[in-house]
Short mmCIF file of C-alpha atoms in Angstrom, two decimals:
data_model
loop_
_atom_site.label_atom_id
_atom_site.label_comp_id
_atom_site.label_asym_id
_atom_site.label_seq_id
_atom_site.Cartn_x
_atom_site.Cartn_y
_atom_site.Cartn_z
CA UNK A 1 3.25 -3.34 107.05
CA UNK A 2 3.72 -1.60 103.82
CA UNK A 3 0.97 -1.81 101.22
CA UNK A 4 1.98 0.87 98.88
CA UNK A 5 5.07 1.94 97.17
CA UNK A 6 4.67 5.78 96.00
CA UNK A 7 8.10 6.69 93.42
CA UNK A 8 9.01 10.13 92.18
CA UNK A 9 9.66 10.04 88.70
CA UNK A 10 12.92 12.75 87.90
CA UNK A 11 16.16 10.84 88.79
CA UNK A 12 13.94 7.98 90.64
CA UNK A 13 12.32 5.97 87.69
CA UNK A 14 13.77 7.83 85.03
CA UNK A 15 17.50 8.85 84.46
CA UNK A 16 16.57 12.58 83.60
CA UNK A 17 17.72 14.81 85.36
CA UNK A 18 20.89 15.64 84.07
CA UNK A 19 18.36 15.78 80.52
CA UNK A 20 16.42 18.46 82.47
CA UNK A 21 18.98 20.50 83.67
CA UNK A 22 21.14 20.51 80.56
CA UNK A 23 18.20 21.59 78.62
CA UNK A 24 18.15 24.57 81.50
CA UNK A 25 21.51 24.95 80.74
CA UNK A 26 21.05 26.09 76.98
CA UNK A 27 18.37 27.95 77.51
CA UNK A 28 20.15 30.00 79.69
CA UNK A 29 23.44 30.20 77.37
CA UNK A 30 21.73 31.60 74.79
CA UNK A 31 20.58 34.87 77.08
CA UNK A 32 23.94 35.30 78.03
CA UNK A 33 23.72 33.57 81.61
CA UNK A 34 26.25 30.85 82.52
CA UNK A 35 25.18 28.25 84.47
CA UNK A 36 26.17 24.47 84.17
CA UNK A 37 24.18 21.50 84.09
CA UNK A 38 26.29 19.75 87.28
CA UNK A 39 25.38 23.01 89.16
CA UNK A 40 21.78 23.48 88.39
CA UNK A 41 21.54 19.85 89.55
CA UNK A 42 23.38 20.09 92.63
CA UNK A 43 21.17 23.50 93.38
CA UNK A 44 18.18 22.63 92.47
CA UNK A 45 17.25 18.67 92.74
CA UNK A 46 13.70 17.81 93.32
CA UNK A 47 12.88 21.46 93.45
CA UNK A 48 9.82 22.76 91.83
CA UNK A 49 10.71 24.61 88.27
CA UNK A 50 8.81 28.14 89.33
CA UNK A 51 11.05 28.73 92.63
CA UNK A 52 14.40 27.36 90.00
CA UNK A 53 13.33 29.95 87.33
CA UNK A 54 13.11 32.94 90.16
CA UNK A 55 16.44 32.17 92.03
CA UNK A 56 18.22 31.70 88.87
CA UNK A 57 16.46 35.88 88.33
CA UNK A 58 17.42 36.57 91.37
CA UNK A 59 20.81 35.08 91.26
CA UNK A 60 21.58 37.07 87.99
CA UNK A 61 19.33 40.22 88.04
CA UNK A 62 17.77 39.21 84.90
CA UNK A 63 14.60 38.75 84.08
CA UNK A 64 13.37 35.52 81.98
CA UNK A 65 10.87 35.90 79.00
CA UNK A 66 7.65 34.94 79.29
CA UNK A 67 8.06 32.45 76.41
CA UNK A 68 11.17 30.63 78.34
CA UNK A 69 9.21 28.49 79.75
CA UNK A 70 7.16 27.26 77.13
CA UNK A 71 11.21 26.51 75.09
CA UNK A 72 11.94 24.83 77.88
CA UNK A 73 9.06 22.30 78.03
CA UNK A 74 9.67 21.60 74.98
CA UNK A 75 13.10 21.09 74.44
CA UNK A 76 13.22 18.88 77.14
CA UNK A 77 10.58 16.67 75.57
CA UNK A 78 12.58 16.24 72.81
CA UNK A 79 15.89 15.50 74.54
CA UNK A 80 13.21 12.82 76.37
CA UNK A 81 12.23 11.45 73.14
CA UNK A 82 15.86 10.85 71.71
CA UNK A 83 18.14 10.00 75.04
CA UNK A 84 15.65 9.35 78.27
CA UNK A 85 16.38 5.64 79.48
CA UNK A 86 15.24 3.80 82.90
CA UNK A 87 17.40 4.40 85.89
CA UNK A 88 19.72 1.65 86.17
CA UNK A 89 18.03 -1.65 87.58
CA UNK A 90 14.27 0.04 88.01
CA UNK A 91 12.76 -2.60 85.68
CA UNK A 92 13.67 -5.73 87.61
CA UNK A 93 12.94 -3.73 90.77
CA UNK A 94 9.28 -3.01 89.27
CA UNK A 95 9.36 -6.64 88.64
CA UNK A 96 9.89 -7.98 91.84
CA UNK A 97 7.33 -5.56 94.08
CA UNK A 98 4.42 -7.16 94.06
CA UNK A 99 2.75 -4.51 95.63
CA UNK A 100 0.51 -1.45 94.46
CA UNK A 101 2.41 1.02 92.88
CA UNK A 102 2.18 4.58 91.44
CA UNK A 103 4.03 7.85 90.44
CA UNK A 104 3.93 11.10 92.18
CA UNK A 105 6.27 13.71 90.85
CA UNK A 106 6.32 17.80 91.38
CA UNK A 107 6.40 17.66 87.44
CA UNK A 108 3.60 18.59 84.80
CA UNK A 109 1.36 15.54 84.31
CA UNK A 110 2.36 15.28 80.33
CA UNK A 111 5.72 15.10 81.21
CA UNK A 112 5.64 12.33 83.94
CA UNK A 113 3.48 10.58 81.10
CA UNK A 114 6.35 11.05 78.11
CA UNK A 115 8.91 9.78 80.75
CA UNK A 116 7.40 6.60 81.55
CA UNK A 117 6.33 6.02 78.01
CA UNK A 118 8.81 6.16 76.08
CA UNK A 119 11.27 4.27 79.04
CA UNK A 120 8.66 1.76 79.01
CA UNK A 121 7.21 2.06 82.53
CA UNK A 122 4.25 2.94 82.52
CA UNK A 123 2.59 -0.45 82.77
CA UNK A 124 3.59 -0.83 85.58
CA UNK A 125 1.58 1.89 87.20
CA UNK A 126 -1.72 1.02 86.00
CA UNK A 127 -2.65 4.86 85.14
CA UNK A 128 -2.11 5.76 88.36
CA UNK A 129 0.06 8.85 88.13
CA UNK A 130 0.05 11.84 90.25
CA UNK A 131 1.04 15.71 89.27
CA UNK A 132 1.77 18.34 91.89
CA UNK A 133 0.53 20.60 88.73
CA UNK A 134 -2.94 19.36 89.59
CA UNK A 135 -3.01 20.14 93.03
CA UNK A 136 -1.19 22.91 92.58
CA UNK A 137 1.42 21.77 96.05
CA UNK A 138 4.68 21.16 95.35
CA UNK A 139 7.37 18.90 97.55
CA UNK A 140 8.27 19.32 100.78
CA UNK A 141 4.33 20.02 100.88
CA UNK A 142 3.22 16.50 101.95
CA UNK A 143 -0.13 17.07 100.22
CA UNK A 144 0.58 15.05 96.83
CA UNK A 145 2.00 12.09 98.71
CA UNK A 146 -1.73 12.29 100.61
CA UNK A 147 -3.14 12.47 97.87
CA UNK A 148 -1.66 9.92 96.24
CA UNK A 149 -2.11 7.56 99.29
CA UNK A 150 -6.04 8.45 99.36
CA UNK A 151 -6.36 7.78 95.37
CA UNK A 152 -4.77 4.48 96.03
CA UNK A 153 -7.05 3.77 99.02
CA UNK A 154 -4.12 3.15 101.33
CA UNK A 155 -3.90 5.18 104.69
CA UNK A 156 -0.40 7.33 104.83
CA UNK A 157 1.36 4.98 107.65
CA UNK A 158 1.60 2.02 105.31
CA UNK A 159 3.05 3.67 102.50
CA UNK A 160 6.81 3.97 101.03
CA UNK A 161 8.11 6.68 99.06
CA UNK A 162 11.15 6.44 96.41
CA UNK A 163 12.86 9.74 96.66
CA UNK A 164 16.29 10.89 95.02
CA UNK A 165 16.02 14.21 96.96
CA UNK A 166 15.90 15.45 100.13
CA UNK A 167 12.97 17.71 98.97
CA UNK A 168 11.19 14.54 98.28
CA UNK A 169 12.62 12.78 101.58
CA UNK A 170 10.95 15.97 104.10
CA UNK A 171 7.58 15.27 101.96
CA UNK A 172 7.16 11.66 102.67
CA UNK A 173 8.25 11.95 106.65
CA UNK A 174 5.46 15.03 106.43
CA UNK A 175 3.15 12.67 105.33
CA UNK A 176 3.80 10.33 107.85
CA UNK A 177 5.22 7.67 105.13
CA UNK A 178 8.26 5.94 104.97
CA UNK A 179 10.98 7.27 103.08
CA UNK A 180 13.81 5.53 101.06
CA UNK A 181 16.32 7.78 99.66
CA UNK A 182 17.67 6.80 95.79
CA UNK A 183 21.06 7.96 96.18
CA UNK A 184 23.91 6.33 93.62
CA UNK A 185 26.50 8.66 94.00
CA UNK A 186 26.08 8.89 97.94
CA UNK A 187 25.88 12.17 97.77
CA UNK A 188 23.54 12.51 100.30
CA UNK A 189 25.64 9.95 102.65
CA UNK A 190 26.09 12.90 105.18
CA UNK A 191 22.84 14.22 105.16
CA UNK A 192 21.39 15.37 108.68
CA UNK A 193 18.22 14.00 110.18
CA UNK A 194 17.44 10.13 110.47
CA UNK A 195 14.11 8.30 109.36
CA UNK A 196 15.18 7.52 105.98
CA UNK A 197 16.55 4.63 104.41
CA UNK A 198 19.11 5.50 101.96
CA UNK A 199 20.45 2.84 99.36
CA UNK A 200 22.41 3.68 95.81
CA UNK A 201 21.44 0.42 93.69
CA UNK A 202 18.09 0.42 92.47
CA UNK A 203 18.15 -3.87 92.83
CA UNK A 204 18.46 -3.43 96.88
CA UNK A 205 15.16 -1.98 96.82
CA UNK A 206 12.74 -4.91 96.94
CA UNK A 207 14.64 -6.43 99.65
CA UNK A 208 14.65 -3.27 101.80
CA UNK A 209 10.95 -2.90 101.39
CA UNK A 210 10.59 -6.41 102.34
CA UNK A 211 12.84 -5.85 105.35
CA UNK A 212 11.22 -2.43 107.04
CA UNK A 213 7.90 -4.22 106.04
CA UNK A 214 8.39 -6.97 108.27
CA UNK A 215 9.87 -4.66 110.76
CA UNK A 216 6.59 -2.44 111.47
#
């Protein structure tokens, strides 16, 4: 029985990450380094910003400033403020699961927070957000899904995750949770290893939940 739904935020509650990736993207222009913001996604989905920042080094003998980041963060909050919406059909989703709910997402705790503020989420989650920043563990670590699941008083077992990466997806079967795979351009449809349920409308969700519930 599942008592707890856990959702990433990036590309899961929020449509973002082509906002993310396309502030990367101008950054990176601007020191001469040519990357584009379908790439970076494809590379680097649900992967933690520090290990994106050193391959992109490593891919481009460069070295980044130690200010990048800090431009980063920021312009990325303000592409939040002016263009972040919901991912399509997450509000009547939220809606429907009656069940305990909260956010755990490898990103920094003030951004998770701008994201589901200004998209309008965040009542739905009660305050009860989780940042790999404050654990300092970052996806396919299982340990912020655990934590989560102990903040939430809810043992591992009967808990979903909402994951639009396979980074995410190798956390939650870590943790011993069950994963369901956000994927609306199916590309992930010929991804190896089994244990996941994948679906690509956001709507199917409650129903699926319902389903593997009953099915435990």
């Amino acid at each position: 029985m599942i008592e707890c739904i856990i959702f990433d935020c990036d590309g899961t509650l929020v449509d973002s990450e082509h906002l993310c990736n396309l502030g990367l993207e101008q950054l990176l222009k601007e020191l001469g380094i040519v990357e584009t913001m379908e790439a970076l996604l494809s590379r680097y989905r649900g992967h933690q910003l520090a290990n994106i920042l050193q391959d992109i080094e490593d891919r481009h003998k460069t070295s980044l400033n130690s200010d990048f980041v800090p431009r980063y963060r920021d312009l990325v909050a303000q592409l939040f403020q002016d263009k972040l919406e919901p991912t399509k059909g997450v509000i009547g989703a939220l809606k429907e699961i009656r069940l305990p709910k909260c956010v755990a997402s490898s990103g920094p705790m003030a951004k998770i927070q701008q994201a589901l503020l200004v998209t309008n989420l965040a009542h739905y989650f009660q305050g009860n957000v989780f940042s790999s920043y404050d654990i300092q563990s970052w996806k396919p670590e299982p340990d912020l899904f655990l934590w989560a699941a102990n903040a939430m008083g809810i043992a591992p077992s009967k808990c979903a995750v909402v994951e639009d990466s396979l980074t995410g997806i190798e956390a939650a079967k870590r943790a011993g949770m069950m994963p369901f795979l956000y994927d609306p351009a199916q590309q992930f449809s010929n991804a190896a290893g089994a244990g996941h349920i994948a679906f690509s409308d956001m709507a199917l969700l409650p129903a699926l939940i319902n389903r593997v519930s009953h099915n435990i």
